[in-house]
Short mmCIF file of C-alpha atoms in Angstrom, two decimals:
data_model
loop_
_atom_site.label_atom_id
_atom_site.label_comp_id
_atom_site.label_asym_id
_atom_site.label_seq_id
_atom_site.Cartn_x
_atom_site.Cartn_y
_atom_site.Cartn_z
CA MET A 24 -32.54 -59.10 -19.98
CA THR A 25 -31.09 -56.01 -18.02
CA LYS A 26 -30.13 -52.40 -19.79
CA ILE A 27 -26.99 -53.78 -17.80
CA PHE A 28 -26.57 -57.33 -19.39
CA ALA A 29 -28.51 -56.50 -23.17
CA VAL A 30 -25.18 -53.41 -23.03
CA THR A 31 -22.70 -55.15 -22.58
CA PHE A 32 -23.64 -57.95 -24.96
CA PHE A 33 -23.82 -55.74 -27.84
CA CYS A 34 -20.17 -54.94 -26.86
CA PHE A 35 -18.93 -58.06 -26.82
CA SER A 36 -20.95 -59.21 -30.07
CA ILE A 37 -18.85 -57.26 -32.06
CA SER A 38 -15.06 -55.85 -32.19
CA PHE A 39 -13.65 -53.74 -29.44
CA GLY A 40 -12.42 -51.38 -32.17
CA MET A 41 -16.03 -50.90 -33.42
CA ALA A 42 -17.65 -50.60 -29.98
CA GLN A 43 -15.36 -47.79 -29.23
CA GLU A 44 -15.82 -45.57 -32.36
CA GLN A 45 -20.20 -45.85 -31.70
CA ALA A 46 -19.79 -45.71 -27.76
CA PHE A 47 -16.94 -43.81 -26.37
CA LYS A 48 -13.98 -42.52 -26.83
CA ILE A 49 -10.41 -42.22 -24.40
CA PHE A 50 -8.07 -39.09 -24.47
CA THR A 51 -5.54 -38.05 -22.08
CA GLY A 52 -6.31 -35.65 -19.78
CA ALA A 53 -5.14 -32.65 -22.48
CA GLY A 54 -7.35 -33.17 -24.67
CA LYS A 55 -5.45 -36.05 -27.10
CA LYS A 56 -7.26 -38.48 -28.87
CA SER A 57 -5.76 -42.26 -26.60
CA SER A 58 -6.52 -45.30 -26.49
CA TYR A 59 -7.45 -48.25 -24.59
CA LYS A 60 -4.08 -49.90 -25.38
CA LYS A 61 -2.08 -47.09 -24.68
CA MET A 62 -3.68 -46.19 -21.54
CA SER A 63 -3.68 -49.53 -20.08
CA LYS A 64 0.14 -49.20 -20.95
CA SER A 65 0.59 -46.58 -19.06
CA LEU A 66 -1.97 -47.45 -16.13
CA LEU A 67 0.53 -50.98 -15.35
CA GLN A 68 3.26 -48.99 -14.29
CA ASN A 69 1.62 -47.16 -10.70
CA ASP A 70 0.93 -48.46 -7.31
CA ALA A 71 -3.13 -47.55 -7.39
CA VAL A 72 -5.67 -47.15 -9.98
CA PHE A 73 -8.53 -44.79 -9.51
CA PHE A 74 -11.95 -45.51 -11.59
CA GLY A 75 -14.03 -42.63 -11.54
CA GLU A 76 -17.45 -43.77 -13.14
CA LEU A 77 -20.51 -42.92 -13.24
CA HIS A 78 -22.52 -44.64 -11.18
CA ASP A 79 -25.74 -45.51 -13.40
CA ASN A 80 -23.16 -45.75 -17.22
CA PRO A 81 -22.76 -49.14 -18.54
CA ILE A 82 -20.25 -48.14 -20.08
CA ALA A 83 -18.31 -47.13 -17.46
CA HIS A 84 -18.54 -50.52 -15.51
CA TRP A 85 -18.22 -52.52 -18.97
CA MET A 86 -14.20 -50.70 -19.28
CA GLU A 87 -13.55 -50.80 -15.16
CA VAL A 88 -14.29 -55.23 -15.70
CA GLU A 89 -11.97 -54.50 -19.02
CA VAL A 90 -9.53 -52.04 -16.64
CA ALA A 91 -10.10 -55.58 -14.28
CA LYS A 92 -8.25 -58.17 -16.65
CA THR A 93 -5.93 -55.92 -17.47
CA LEU A 94 -4.39 -55.17 -14.56
CA LEU A 95 -5.32 -59.10 -13.51
CA GLU A 96 -2.70 -60.21 -16.41
CA ASN A 97 -0.10 -58.65 -15.65
CA LYS A 98 0.03 -57.86 -11.99
CA SER A 99 -0.82 -58.97 -8.21
CA VAL A 100 -4.63 -56.93 -7.57
CA THR A 101 -5.85 -55.70 -4.37
CA LEU A 102 -9.56 -54.71 -4.96
CA GLY A 103 -11.72 -51.57 -3.55
CA ALA A 104 -14.36 -50.11 -3.59
CA GLU A 105 -17.06 -47.20 -2.85
CA MET A 106 -19.97 -49.83 -3.32
CA LEU A 107 -18.54 -52.11 -0.40
CA GLU A 108 -18.79 -50.52 3.02
CA ALA A 109 -15.84 -51.22 5.93
CA ASN A 110 -18.13 -52.46 8.62
CA ASP A 111 -19.34 -54.86 6.14
CA GLN A 112 -15.62 -56.21 5.43
CA LEU A 113 -16.71 -59.68 7.90
CA LEU A 114 -18.92 -60.65 5.23
CA LEU A 115 -17.41 -59.86 2.35
CA ASP A 116 -15.00 -62.08 3.24
CA GLN A 117 -17.70 -64.49 3.93
CA PHE A 118 -19.37 -64.09 0.68
CA LEU A 119 -16.20 -64.80 -1.07
CA LYS A 120 -15.56 -67.69 0.50
CA GLU A 121 -19.42 -68.76 -0.35
CA GLU A 122 -20.25 -69.04 3.21
CA ILE A 123 -23.39 -66.85 2.61
CA ASP A 124 -24.93 -66.19 -0.37
CA LEU A 125 -25.30 -62.77 -2.00
CA ASN A 126 -28.92 -62.64 -0.53
CA THR A 127 -27.69 -63.32 2.05
CA PHE A 128 -24.90 -61.04 1.78
CA ASP A 129 -27.33 -57.94 0.54
CA SER A 130 -29.84 -57.94 3.17
CA LEU A 131 -27.63 -57.67 5.62
CA ALA A 132 -25.00 -54.88 4.63
CA GLY A 133 -27.72 -53.57 2.93
CA LEU A 134 -25.90 -54.05 -1.33
CA TRP A 135 -26.87 -50.84 -3.72
CA ASN A 136 -29.14 -51.53 -5.75
CA ASN A 137 -27.46 -51.72 -8.79
CA PHE A 138 -24.63 -54.00 -6.88
CA GLU A 139 -25.60 -57.21 -8.86
CA THR A 140 -25.43 -55.80 -12.55
CA ASP A 141 -22.47 -53.57 -12.45
CA TYR A 142 -20.02 -54.68 -9.14
CA LEU A 143 -20.56 -58.37 -8.72
CA PRO A 144 -18.67 -59.68 -11.81
CA ILE A 145 -15.32 -57.20 -11.26
CA VAL A 146 -15.61 -58.84 -8.09
CA ASN A 147 -16.54 -62.29 -8.96
CA LEU A 148 -13.35 -61.94 -11.22
CA VAL A 149 -11.04 -60.19 -8.80
CA ASN A 150 -11.79 -62.96 -5.72
CA ASP A 151 -11.61 -66.16 -9.20
CA LYS A 152 -8.55 -65.01 -9.40
CA LYS A 153 -7.31 -64.92 -5.39
CA GLN A 154 -7.13 -60.99 -4.95
CA LYS A 155 -8.42 -58.83 -2.17
CA VAL A 156 -11.59 -57.81 -1.90
CA ILE A 157 -11.74 -54.44 0.80
CA ALA A 158 -14.80 -52.44 1.23
CA THR A 159 -13.40 -48.99 1.36
CA ASN A 160 -16.24 -46.60 2.49
CA ILE A 161 -17.06 -44.87 5.48
CA PRO A 162 -21.05 -46.82 7.02
CA ARG A 163 -23.50 -44.72 5.83
CA LYS A 164 -25.14 -43.82 8.90
CA PHE A 165 -21.43 -42.13 10.33
CA ALA A 166 -21.30 -40.32 7.26
CA SER A 167 -24.62 -39.04 7.10
CA GLN A 168 -24.22 -38.42 10.91
CA VAL A 169 -21.55 -35.93 10.02
CA PHE A 170 -23.72 -34.27 7.62
CA LYS A 171 -26.44 -33.90 10.43
CA GLN A 172 -24.67 -33.00 13.19
CA GLY A 173 -21.41 -32.38 12.26
CA ILE A 174 -17.56 -34.10 11.75
CA GLU A 175 -16.96 -33.61 16.04
CA SER A 176 -19.84 -35.89 16.50
CA LEU A 177 -17.65 -39.22 15.32
CA GLU A 178 -15.93 -38.26 18.05
CA GLU A 179 -18.45 -39.73 20.65
CA LEU A 180 -17.96 -43.09 18.31
CA SER A 181 -17.24 -46.25 20.11
CA LYS A 182 -14.03 -47.87 19.66
CA GLU A 183 -14.88 -50.42 17.41
CA GLU A 184 -17.79 -48.11 15.14
CA LYS A 185 -13.97 -45.82 14.58
CA SER A 186 -12.70 -48.86 13.69
CA TRP A 187 -14.12 -48.53 10.30
CA ILE A 188 -13.75 -44.76 9.70
CA ALA A 189 -10.29 -42.75 8.80
CA PRO A 190 -8.91 -42.13 12.33
CA LEU A 191 -10.23 -38.68 14.12
CA PRO A 192 -9.95 -36.56 13.73
CA ILE A 193 -8.85 -36.32 9.68
CA PRO A 194 -6.93 -33.60 8.08
CA TYR A 195 -9.21 -31.41 5.99
CA ASP A 196 -8.50 -27.96 3.67
CA SER A 197 -11.44 -26.31 2.87
CA SER A 198 -9.92 -24.82 -0.26
CA LEU A 199 -9.41 -27.17 -2.48
CA ALA A 200 -12.32 -27.14 -5.55
CA CYS A 201 -13.95 -30.59 -4.50
CA TYR A 202 -14.63 -29.23 -1.49
CA ALA A 203 -15.00 -25.36 -2.14
CA ASP A 204 -17.37 -25.94 -5.23
CA MET A 205 -20.14 -28.79 -2.76
CA LEU A 206 -20.30 -25.62 -0.41
CA LYS A 207 -21.03 -23.44 -3.13
CA MET A 208 -23.81 -25.64 -5.00
CA MET A 209 -25.48 -25.47 -0.91
CA PRO A 210 -28.20 -23.13 0.25
CA ALA A 211 -27.84 -21.18 3.23
CA GLY A 212 -29.37 -22.27 5.77
CA HIS A 213 -29.29 -26.20 4.90
CA GLY A 214 -25.12 -27.82 6.77
CA GLY A 215 -22.82 -25.83 5.51
CA GLU A 216 -20.20 -26.35 6.49
CA ASN A 217 -21.13 -30.24 7.11
CA PHE A 218 -22.31 -31.35 4.46
CA PRO A 219 -18.28 -31.04 1.79
CA LYS A 220 -17.06 -32.33 5.63
CA ALA A 221 -19.87 -35.61 5.26
CA GLN A 222 -17.76 -35.89 1.21
CA ALA A 223 -14.59 -35.67 3.48
CA ILE A 224 -14.96 -38.46 5.99
CA LYS A 225 -15.96 -40.15 2.71
CA ASP A 226 -13.17 -39.48 0.70
CA ALA A 227 -11.16 -40.21 4.58
CA THR A 228 -12.49 -43.71 5.39
CA MET A 229 -11.47 -44.52 1.96
CA ALA A 230 -8.24 -43.28 1.53
CA TYR A 231 -7.39 -44.56 4.74
CA PHE A 232 -8.41 -48.07 4.45
CA ILE A 233 -6.83 -47.94 1.22
CA SER A 234 -3.20 -47.34 2.61
CA GLN A 235 -4.06 -49.51 4.82
CA HIS A 236 -4.14 -52.06 1.97
CA ILE A 237 -1.24 -51.26 -0.54
CA ASN A 238 0.95 -53.10 -1.09
CA VAL A 239 3.74 -50.74 -3.41
CA GLY A 240 6.27 -52.41 -5.52
CA GLU A 241 6.17 -53.64 -8.91
CA GLY A 242 4.24 -56.63 -8.93
CA ASN A 243 1.49 -55.11 -7.02
CA VAL A 244 -1.43 -51.98 -7.78
CA PHE A 245 -4.46 -51.18 -5.38
CA TYR A 246 -7.47 -50.67 -8.32
CA HIS A 247 -10.03 -49.06 -6.65
CA LEU A 248 -13.49 -47.89 -8.35
CA ASN A 249 -15.80 -44.91 -7.10
CA GLY A 250 -18.05 -42.29 -8.76
CA SER A 251 -14.92 -39.12 -10.65
CA TYR A 252 -16.19 -37.11 -8.35
CA HIS A 253 -13.82 -38.73 -5.01
CA SER A 254 -11.07 -38.57 -7.20
CA ASN A 255 -11.74 -36.05 -9.85
CA ASN A 256 -8.26 -33.66 -10.66
CA LYS A 257 -6.94 -35.27 -8.20
CA GLU A 258 -8.22 -34.33 -4.93
CA GLY A 259 -10.81 -36.06 -2.63
CA ILE A 260 -9.52 -39.54 -2.17
CA ILE A 261 -5.62 -39.20 -4.25
CA TRP A 262 -5.51 -36.26 -1.46
CA TYR A 263 -5.50 -38.20 1.60
CA LEU A 264 -3.77 -40.87 0.42
CA ASN A 265 -1.20 -38.44 -0.25
CA THR A 266 -1.16 -37.61 3.31
CA TYR A 267 -1.53 -41.12 4.33
CA SER A 268 1.11 -42.85 2.10
CA PRO A 269 3.11 -40.28 0.61
CA GLY A 270 4.95 -41.27 -2.75
CA LEU A 271 2.53 -43.57 -4.40
CA LYS A 272 2.35 -44.01 -7.91
CA ILE A 273 -1.37 -43.32 -9.36
CA ALA A 274 -2.80 -42.52 -12.23
CA THR A 275 -6.86 -41.90 -12.76
CA ILE A 276 -9.65 -42.55 -15.20
CA CYS A 277 -13.42 -40.79 -15.42
CA VAL A 278 -16.16 -41.21 -17.98
CA VAL A 279 -17.89 -38.25 -18.41
CA SER A 280 -20.89 -38.61 -20.78
CA GLN A 281 -20.68 -35.85 -23.82
CA ASP A 282 -23.05 -35.16 -27.52
CA ASP A 283 -19.96 -35.13 -29.18
CA ILE A 284 -18.26 -37.87 -28.12
CA SER A 285 -15.28 -36.01 -30.75
CA LYS A 286 -13.32 -34.14 -28.90
CA LEU A 287 -12.90 -34.18 -25.56
CA GLU A 288 -14.74 -30.49 -24.48
CA ASN A 289 -12.62 -27.63 -22.57
CA GLU A 290 -14.86 -28.74 -18.62
CA ASN A 291 -13.75 -32.28 -19.32
CA LEU A 292 -9.99 -30.81 -19.73
CA ASN A 293 -7.79 -32.72 -17.21
CA LEU A 294 -10.17 -34.27 -14.33
CA ALA A 295 -8.18 -37.47 -14.96
CA ASP A 296 -4.46 -39.03 -15.98
CA PHE A 297 -7.49 -40.94 -19.30
CA ILE A 298 -11.02 -39.64 -20.11
CA ILE A 299 -13.22 -42.13 -21.57
CA VAL A 300 -15.73 -40.35 -22.73
CA VAL A 301 -18.78 -41.88 -24.25
CA ASP A 302 -22.12 -41.00 -25.05
CA GLU A 303 -24.79 -38.74 -23.49
CA ASP A 304 -28.12 -40.91 -25.06
CA MET A 305 -26.48 -44.02 -23.88
CA THR A 306 -28.96 -46.26 -21.87
CA SER A 307 -28.60 -46.12 -18.27
CA SER A 308 -28.53 -49.21 -15.94
CA TYR A 309 -30.64 -48.23 -13.97
#
């Protein structure tokens, strides 16, 4: 039994309240204790919901599914994911229609190593409800190209290749903390401005494809899964989404780990509308 399924079995073998007490707690961005019920009620008031995960955290993946269930019970849901790249949308559609199996999909698309355990359950859940699943991320080779050759090099791509990324040139604000902090982390001579710009082209592309598939209306919601850094502080993807589709109601969730889950640490305040704090000793899913 894999770690993710072992943890999921444990979580579902006890009450939700007991699991929350032992493994995680939910806070508002301001640090006030909240609950799944209160969080759910708030999420349902929005056009888009972003779940900023820790990629290897089983509580995050479990909660992503729980949020999806809640949204599906109340709304028409479009699921988008950083883990799926825009050039693989046709393959994704074939897989969802059972025209190809998972092994074929993986061999052709190069899925994340933890796709089957951590993301396939939510993809299947949404697809079983006959809702759309959108591959939102830029092909990884193009993000790597930006890091190595600069964002201007994307202008040389073919028309088809450009259809898999946000329209060029993308807007870019180097003063946003999510990019300014990345630049500070990068040693001199190791990519420079290309480092945060490689992140920005990912954010812009995900936001662009969300903007192309979001259905604004009381009965609809776009639910997006991504690493927390892409949506923390409502920067990254959300900054671009507000550029491409201004006026949307957007809610954010992020997951953080702490050695003490009884209160939200100052460094994690206001990262998102709701913050799920998990014990840092929680096992990883890979």
